Coordinates of C-alpha atoms and ligand atoms in Angstrom, one line a residue:
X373 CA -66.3 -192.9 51.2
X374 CA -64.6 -189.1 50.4
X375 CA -61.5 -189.8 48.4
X376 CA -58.9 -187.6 49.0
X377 CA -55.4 -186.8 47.7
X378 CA -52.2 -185.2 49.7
X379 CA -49.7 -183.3 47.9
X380 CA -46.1 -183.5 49.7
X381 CA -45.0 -186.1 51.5
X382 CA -42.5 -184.1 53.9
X383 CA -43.0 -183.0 57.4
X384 CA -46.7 -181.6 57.2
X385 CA -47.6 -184.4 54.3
X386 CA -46.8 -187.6 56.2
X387 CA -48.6 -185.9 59.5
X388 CA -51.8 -185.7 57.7
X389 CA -51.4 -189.2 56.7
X390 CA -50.8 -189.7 60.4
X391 CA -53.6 -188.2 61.7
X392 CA -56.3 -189.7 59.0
X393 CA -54.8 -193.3 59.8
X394 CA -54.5 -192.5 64.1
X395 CA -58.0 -191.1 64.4
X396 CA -59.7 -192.8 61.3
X397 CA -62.9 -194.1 62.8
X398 CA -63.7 -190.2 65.1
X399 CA -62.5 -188.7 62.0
X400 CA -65.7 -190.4 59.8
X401 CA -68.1 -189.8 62.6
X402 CA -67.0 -186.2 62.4
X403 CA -67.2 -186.1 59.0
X404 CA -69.9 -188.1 58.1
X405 CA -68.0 -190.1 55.8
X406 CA -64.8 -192.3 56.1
X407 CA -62.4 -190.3 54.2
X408 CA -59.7 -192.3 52.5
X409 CA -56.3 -191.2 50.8
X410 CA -56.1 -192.6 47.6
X411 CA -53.0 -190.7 46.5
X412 CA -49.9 -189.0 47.7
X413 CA -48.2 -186.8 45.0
X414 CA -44.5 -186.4 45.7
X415 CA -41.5 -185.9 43.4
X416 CA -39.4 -188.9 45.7
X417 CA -40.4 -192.5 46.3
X418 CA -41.0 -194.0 49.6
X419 CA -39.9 -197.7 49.6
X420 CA -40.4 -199.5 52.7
X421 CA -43.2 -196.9 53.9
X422 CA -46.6 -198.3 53.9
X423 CA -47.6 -195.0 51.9
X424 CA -45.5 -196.5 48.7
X425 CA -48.4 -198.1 47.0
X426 CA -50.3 -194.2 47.0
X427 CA -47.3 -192.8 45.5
X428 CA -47.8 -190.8 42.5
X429 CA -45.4 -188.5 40.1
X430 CA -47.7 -187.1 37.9
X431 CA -50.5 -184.2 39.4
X432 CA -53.1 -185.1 36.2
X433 CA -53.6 -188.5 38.1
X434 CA -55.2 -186.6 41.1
X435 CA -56.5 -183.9 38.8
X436 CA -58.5 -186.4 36.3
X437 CA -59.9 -188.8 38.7
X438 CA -63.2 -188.0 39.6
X439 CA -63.8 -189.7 42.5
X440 CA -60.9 -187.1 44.1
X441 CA -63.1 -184.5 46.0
X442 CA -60.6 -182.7 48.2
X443 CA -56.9 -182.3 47.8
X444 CA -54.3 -181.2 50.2
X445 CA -51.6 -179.4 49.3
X446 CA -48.6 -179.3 51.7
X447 CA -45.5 -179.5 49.1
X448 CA -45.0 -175.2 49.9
X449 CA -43.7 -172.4 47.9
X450 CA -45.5 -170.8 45.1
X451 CA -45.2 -172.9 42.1
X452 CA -46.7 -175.6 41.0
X453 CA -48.5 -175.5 44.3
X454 CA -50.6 -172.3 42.8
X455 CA -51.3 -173.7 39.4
X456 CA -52.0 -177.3 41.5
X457 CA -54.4 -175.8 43.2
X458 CA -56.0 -173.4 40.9
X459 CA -56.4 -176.3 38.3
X460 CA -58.2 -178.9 41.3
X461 CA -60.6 -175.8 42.5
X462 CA -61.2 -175.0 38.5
X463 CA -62.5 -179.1 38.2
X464 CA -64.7 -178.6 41.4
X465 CA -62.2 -180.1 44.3
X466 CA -62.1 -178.6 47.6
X467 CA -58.4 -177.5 48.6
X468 CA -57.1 -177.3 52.3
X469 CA -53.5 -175.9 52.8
X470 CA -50.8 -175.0 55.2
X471 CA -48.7 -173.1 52.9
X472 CA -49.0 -169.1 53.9
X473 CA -46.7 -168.3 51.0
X474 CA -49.2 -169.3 48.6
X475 CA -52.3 -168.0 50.7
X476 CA -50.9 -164.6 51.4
X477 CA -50.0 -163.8 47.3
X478 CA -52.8 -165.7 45.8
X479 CA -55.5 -166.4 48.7
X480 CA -57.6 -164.0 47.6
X481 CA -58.1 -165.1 43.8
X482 CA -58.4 -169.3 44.9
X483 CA -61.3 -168.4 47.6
X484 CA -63.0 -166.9 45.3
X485 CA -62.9 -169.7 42.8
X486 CA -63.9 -171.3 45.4
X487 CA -66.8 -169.9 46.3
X488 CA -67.9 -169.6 42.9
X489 CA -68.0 -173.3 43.0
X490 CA -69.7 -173.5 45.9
X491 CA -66.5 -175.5 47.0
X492 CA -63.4 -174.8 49.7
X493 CA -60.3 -173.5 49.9
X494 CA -59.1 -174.0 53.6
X495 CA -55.9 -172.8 55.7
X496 CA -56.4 -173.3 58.9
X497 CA -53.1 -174.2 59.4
X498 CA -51.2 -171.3 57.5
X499 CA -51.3 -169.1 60.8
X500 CA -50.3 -170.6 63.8
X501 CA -49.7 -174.2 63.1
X502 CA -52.0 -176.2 65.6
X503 CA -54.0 -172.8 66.7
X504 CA -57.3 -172.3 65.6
X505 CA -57.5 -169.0 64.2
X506 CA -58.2 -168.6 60.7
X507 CA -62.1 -170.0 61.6
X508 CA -62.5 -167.8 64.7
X509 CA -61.8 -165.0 62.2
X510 CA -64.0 -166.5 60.1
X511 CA -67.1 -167.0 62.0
X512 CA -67.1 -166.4 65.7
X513 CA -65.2 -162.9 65.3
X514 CA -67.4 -162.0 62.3
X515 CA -69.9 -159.4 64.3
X516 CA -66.8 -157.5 65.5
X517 CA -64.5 -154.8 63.9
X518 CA -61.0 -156.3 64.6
X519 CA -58.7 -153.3 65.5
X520 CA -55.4 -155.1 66.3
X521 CA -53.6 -157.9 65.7
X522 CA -50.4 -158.9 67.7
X523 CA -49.0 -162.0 67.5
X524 CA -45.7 -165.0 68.1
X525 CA -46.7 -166.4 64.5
X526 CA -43.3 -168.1 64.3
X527 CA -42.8 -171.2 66.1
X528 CA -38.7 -171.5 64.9
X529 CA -37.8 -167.8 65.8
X530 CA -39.6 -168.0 69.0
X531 CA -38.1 -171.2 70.1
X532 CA -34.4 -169.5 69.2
X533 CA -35.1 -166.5 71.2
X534 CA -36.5 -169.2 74.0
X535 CA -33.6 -171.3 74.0
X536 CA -31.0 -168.0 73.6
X537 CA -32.6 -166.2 76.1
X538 CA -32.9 -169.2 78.9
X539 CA -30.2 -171.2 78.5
X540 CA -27.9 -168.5 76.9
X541 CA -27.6 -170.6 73.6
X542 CA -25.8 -169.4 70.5
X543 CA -28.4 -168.4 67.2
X544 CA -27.0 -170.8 64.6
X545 CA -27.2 -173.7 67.3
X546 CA -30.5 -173.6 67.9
X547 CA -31.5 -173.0 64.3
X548 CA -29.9 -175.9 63.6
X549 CA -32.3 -177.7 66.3
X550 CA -35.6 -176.5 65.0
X551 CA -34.7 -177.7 61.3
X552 CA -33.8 -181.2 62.8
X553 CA -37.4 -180.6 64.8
X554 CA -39.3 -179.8 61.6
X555 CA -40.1 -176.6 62.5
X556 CA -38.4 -174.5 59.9
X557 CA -39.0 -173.7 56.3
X558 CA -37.3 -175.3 53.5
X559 CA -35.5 -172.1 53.5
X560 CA -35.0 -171.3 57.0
X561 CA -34.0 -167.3 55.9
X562 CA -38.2 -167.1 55.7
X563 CA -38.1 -167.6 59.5
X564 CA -35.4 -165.7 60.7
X565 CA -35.4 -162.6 58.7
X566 CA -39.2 -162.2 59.5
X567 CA -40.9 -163.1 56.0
X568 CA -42.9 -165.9 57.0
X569 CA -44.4 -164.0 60.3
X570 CA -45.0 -161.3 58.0
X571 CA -46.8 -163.8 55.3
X572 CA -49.7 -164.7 58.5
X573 CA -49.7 -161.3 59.9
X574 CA -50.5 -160.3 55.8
X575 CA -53.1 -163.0 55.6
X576 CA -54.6 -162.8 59.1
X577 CA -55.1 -158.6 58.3
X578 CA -56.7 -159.4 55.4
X579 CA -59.3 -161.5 56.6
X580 CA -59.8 -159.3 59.6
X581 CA -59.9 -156.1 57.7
X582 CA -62.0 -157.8 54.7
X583 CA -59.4 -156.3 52.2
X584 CA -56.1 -157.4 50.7
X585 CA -52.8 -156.9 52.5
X586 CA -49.9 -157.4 50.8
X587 CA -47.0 -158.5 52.7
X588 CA -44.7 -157.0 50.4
X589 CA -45.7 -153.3 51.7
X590 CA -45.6 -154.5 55.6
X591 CA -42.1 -153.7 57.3
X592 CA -40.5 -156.5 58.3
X593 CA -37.3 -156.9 60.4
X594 CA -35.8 -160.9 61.9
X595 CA -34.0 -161.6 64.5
X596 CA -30.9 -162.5 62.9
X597 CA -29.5 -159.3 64.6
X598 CA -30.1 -160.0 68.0
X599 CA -27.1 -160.9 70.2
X600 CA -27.0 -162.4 73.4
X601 CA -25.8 -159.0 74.8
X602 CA -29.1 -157.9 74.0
X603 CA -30.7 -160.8 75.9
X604 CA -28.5 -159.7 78.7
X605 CA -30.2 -156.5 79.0
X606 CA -33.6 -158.2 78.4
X607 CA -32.8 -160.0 81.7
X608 CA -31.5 -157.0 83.8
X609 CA -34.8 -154.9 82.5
X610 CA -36.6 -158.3 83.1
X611 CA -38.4 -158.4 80.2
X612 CA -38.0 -160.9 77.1
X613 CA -37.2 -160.6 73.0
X614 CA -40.3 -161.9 71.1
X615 CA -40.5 -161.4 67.1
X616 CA -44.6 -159.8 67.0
X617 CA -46.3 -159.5 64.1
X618 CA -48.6 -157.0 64.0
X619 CA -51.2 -154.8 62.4
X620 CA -54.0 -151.8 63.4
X621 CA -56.5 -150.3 62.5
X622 CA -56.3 -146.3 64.1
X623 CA -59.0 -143.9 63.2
X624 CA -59.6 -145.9 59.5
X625 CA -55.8 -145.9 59.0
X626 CA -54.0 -149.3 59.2
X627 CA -50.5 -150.3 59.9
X628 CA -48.6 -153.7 60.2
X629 CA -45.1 -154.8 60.9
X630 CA -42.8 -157.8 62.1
X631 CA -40.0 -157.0 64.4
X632 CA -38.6 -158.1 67.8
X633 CA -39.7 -156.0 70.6
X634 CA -38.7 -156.1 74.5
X635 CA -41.7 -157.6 76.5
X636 CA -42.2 -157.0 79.9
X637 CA -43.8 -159.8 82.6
X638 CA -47.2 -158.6 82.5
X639 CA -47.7 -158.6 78.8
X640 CA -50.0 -161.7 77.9
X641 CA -47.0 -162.6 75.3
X642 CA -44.3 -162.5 77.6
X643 CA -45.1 -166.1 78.8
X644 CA -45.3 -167.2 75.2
X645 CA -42.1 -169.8 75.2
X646 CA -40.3 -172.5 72.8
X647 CA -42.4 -173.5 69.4
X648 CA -45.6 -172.0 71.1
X649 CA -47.3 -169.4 68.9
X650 CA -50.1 -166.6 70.1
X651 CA -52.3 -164.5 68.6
X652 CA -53.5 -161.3 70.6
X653 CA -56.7 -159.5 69.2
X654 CA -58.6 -156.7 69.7
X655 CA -62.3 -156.0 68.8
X656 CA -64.4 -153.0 69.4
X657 CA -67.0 -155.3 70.5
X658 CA -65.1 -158.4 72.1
X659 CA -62.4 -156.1 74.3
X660 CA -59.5 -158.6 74.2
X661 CA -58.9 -162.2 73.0
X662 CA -55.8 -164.7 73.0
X663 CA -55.3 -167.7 71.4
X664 CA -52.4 -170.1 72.3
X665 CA -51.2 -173.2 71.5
X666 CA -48.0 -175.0 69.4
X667 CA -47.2 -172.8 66.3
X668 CA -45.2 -175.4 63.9
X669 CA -44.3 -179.2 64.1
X670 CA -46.0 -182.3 62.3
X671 CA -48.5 -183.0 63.9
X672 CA -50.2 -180.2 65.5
X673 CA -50.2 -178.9 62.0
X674 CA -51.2 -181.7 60.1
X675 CA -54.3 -181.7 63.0
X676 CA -55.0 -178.0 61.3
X677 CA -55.0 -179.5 58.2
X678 CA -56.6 -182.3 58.8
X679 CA -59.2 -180.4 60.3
X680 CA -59.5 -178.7 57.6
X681 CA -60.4 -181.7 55.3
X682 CA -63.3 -182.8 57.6
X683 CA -64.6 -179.3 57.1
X684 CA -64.5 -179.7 53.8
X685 CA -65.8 -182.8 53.6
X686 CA -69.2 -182.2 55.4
X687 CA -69.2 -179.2 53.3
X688 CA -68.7 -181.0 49.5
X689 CA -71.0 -178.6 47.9
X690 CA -71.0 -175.3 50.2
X691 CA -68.8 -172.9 50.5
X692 CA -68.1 -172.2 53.9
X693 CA -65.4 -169.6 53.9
X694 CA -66.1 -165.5 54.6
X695 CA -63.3 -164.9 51.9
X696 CA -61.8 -161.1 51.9
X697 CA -62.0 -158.7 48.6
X698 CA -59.2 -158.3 45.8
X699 CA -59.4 -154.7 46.6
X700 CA -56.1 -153.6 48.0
X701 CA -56.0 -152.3 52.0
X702 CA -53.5 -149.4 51.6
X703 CA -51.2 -149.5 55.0
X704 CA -50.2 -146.4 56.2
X705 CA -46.2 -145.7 56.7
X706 CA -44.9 -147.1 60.7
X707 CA -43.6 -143.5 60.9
X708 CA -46.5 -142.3 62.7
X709 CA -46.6 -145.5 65.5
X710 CA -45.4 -144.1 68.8
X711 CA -43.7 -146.2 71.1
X712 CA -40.2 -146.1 73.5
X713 CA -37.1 -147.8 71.8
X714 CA -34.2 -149.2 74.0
X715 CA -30.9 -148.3 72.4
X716 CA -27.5 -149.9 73.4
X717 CA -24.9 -147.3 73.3
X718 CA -21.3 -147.7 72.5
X719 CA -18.5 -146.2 75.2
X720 CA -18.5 -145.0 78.8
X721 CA -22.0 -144.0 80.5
X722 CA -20.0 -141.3 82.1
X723 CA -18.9 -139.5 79.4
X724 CA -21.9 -140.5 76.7
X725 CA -24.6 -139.6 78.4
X726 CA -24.9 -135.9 78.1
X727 CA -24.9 -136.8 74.5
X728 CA -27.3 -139.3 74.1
X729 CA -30.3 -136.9 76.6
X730 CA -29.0 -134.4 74.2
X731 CA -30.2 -136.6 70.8
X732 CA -33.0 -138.6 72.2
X733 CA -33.8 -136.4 75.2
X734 CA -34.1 -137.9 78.9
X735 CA -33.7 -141.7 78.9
X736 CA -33.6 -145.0 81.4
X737 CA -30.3 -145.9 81.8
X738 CA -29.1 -149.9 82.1
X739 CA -26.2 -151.1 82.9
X740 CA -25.1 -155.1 82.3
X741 CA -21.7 -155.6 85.1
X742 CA -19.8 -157.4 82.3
X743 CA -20.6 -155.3 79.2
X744 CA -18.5 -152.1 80.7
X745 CA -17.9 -150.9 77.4
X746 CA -21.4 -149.9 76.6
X747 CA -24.1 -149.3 78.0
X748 CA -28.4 -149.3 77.6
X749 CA -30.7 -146.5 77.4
X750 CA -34.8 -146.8 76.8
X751 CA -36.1 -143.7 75.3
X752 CA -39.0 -141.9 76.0
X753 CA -42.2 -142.8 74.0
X754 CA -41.7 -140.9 70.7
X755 CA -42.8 -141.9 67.0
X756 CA -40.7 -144.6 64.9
X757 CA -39.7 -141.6 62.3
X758 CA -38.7 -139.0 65.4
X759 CA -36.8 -141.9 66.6
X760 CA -35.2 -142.4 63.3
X761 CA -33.9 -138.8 62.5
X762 CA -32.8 -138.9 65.4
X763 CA -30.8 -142.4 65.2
X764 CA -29.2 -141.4 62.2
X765 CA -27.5 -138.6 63.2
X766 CA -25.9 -140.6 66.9
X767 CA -23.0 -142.3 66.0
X768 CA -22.5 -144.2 68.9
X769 CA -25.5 -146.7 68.4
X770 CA -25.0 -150.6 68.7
X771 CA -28.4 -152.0 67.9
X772 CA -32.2 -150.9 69.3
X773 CA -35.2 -153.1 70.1
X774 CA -38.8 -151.5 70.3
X775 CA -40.1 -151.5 73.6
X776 CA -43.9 -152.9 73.8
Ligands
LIG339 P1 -41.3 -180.3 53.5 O1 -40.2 -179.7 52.7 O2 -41.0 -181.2 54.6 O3 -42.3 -181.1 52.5 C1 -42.6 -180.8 51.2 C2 -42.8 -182.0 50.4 O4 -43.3 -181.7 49.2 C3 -41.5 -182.7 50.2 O5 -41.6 -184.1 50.4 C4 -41.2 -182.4 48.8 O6 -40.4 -183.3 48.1 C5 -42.6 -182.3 48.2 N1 -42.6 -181.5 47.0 C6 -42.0 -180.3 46.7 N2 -42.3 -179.9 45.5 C7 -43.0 -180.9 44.9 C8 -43.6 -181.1 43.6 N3 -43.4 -180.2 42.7 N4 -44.3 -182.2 43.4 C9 -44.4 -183.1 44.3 N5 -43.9 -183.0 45.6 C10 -43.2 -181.9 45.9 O7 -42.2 -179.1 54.0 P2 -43.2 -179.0 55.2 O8 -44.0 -180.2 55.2 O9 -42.4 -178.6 56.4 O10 -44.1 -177.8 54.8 C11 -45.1 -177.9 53.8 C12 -45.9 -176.6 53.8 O11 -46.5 -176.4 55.0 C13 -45.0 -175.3 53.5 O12 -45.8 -174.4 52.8 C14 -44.8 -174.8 54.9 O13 -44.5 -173.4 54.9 C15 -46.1 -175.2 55.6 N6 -46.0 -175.3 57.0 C16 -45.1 -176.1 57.6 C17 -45.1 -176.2 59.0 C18 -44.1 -177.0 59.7 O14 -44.1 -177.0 61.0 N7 -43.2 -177.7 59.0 C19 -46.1 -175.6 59.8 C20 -47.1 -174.8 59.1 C21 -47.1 -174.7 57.7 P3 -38.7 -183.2 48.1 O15 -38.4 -183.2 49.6 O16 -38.3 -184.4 47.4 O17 -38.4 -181.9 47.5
LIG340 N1 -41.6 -172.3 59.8 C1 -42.8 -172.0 60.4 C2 -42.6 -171.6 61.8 C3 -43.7 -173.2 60.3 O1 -41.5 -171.9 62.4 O2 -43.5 -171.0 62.4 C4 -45.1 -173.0 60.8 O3 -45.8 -172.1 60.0

């Protein structure tokens, strides 16, 4: 029997307890072994719930007992979860995670502990909730050279754009919805101003690229400043609002950035609806690759996690995990990405648009019947820091979206 210990009983804690009790039996023909939770660590007590009698307060319990071979840690954030997990690698346990904060800023540094123990440090589920992607880039993707990244890696900010754009619903009210869901972080600003996206986009780049990415040098924009005039447009223009995560790798030089963008219906992300997360790549090799499936909730990412601990139990004393180098990738500035940009534009079309083909040359004008005070232009393709000179000096500008 593996014994195994969970840290955080919240959303993601008490689905892996889910899954291990649901599919107990295929779980030990998987893995080998029956694996059995001995302990949950969590700062609360659970009376009434079955999981009472595994409660613990006090980490050293998990940490000392040697019969503990793999912990998971789902409590999120940085701290303790970092020194948590750096102390249970350090005394030879396997750790399997969820929480991208802590993989993007100190992945690196635990996977190679890690490996130097010829043990594991897993996050399947960090990217993408229920999607496997983490071991595709691991192993299956290994012979390729990776040369873009796009992805929905944010289940709440894609079901808000899902639910504002079909059934013209206002921001805070479906925020509220994926919270009550379980979909969004303890601090739901990580969601909606783009941080967490731009955690997984940091973390899948690095293992792509084989080199550290820091998401503090990746732009990031949210969505908190898209109205549902600009989902008006979307609809006239047919094409959607999707937050995309992305990086690439042009010519040696790499970029990365989170922002919403304007899909149209033949991009492979435009069907991409509600908490469902994809992950476009490109490898020079491979051509083109999606993977799709529910990006946040309980269970599908406790099933990540859990996953994750069967890995690591048929692996007690191997280390299974390509891990990428300390060595930091250097991302270039976004200036030099090229792409079209739709701008909304404040006043009469009539009497505005001389001046806006003047500023950003010629243009596709839109027009929405009931929004007769402004009105929407996409600009020709043009480079983000061409576009921004010439933004700044416009004054008439509302808001812009990148066009994909
Ligand atoms: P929750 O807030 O629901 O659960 C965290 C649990 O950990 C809570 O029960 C919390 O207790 C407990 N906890 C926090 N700090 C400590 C501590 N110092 N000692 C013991 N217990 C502690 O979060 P989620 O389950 O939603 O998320 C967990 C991790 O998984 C995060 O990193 C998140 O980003 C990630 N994740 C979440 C997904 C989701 O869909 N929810 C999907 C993919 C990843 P208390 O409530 O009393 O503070
Ligand atoms: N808050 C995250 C999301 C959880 O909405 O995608 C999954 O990582």
């Amino acid at each position: 029997m593996i014994q195994i210990a969970v840290l955080g009983y919240g959303t993601v804690g008490s689905g892996v307890v889910e899954v291990i009790d649901t599919n107990h039996d295929s779980i030990a023909q998987k893995a080998g072994d029956e694996i059995n939770i001995k302990y949950v660590l969590d700062l609360r007590d659970f009376p009434g719930d079955a999981i009472q009698e595994k409660i613990v307060h006090d980490f050293d319990v998990i940490l000392n007992d040697p019969e503990i071979r793999i912990v998971v840690e789902v409590m999120g954030g940085v701290e303790p979860a970092y020194t948590f997990s750096k102390k249970a690698l350090l005394a030879g346990k396997s750790v399997c995670t969820s929480n991208k904060e802590l993989v993007a800023r100190h992945g690196a540094e635990l996977m190679e502990i890690a490996r130097e123990r010829e043990i594991n440090y897993l996050f399947e589920a960090s990217c993408g909730g229920g999607i496997p992607i983490i071991r595709p880039l691991n192993s299956s993707l290994t012979a390729d050279q990776i040369d873009e990244i796009t992805g929905i890696l944010n289940g709440t900010t894609n079901y808000i754009l899902t639910k504002m754009m079909q059934e013209g619903l206002d921001f805070e009210e479906v925020l509220k919805d994926a919270q009550e869901k379980g979909y969004a972080e303890r601090n739901p600003e990580a969601d909606v101003e783009g941080y967490d996206a731009c955690r997984k986009i940091a973390i899948l780049s690095s293992l792509a690229y084989g080199r550290q990415v820091d998401f503090e040098d990746i732009y990031t924009e949210g969505i908190t400043k898209i109205t549902a005039e600009d989902m008006k447009y979307a609809k006239v223009m047919n094409k959607t609002i999707k937050l995309l995560a992305l990086s690439k790798n042009k010519d040696g030089k790499y970029y990365a950035m989170v922002a919403p963008h304007l899909l149209g219906q033949s991009d492979p992300l435009y069907p991409v609806n509600g908490v469902f997360n994809a992950i476009f790549l490109h490898g020079n090799m491979l051509g083109d690759a999606m993977f799709y499936g529910s990006g946040a909730g309980k269970l599908p990412t406790a099933s990540a996690v859990a996953g994750d601990v069967v890995d690591a139990a048929r692996h007690l004393k191997r280390s299974i995990m390509a891990f990428w180098s300390r060595e930091k990738l250097e991302l270039t500035d976004i200036g030099s990405a090229e792409r079209r940009f739709f701008i909304r534009i404040q006043g009469i079309l009539e009497k505005e648009l001389e001046k806006v083909q003047k500023a950003f040359g010629p243009v596709e004008v839109l027009q929405v019947p009931e929004l007769n005070q402004e009105f929407g232009c996409i600009t020709r393709a043009m480079t983000e820091a061409e576009y921004k000179t010439k933004a700044a000096d416009f004054e008439n500008l509302l808001s812009m979206i990148r066009v994909r």
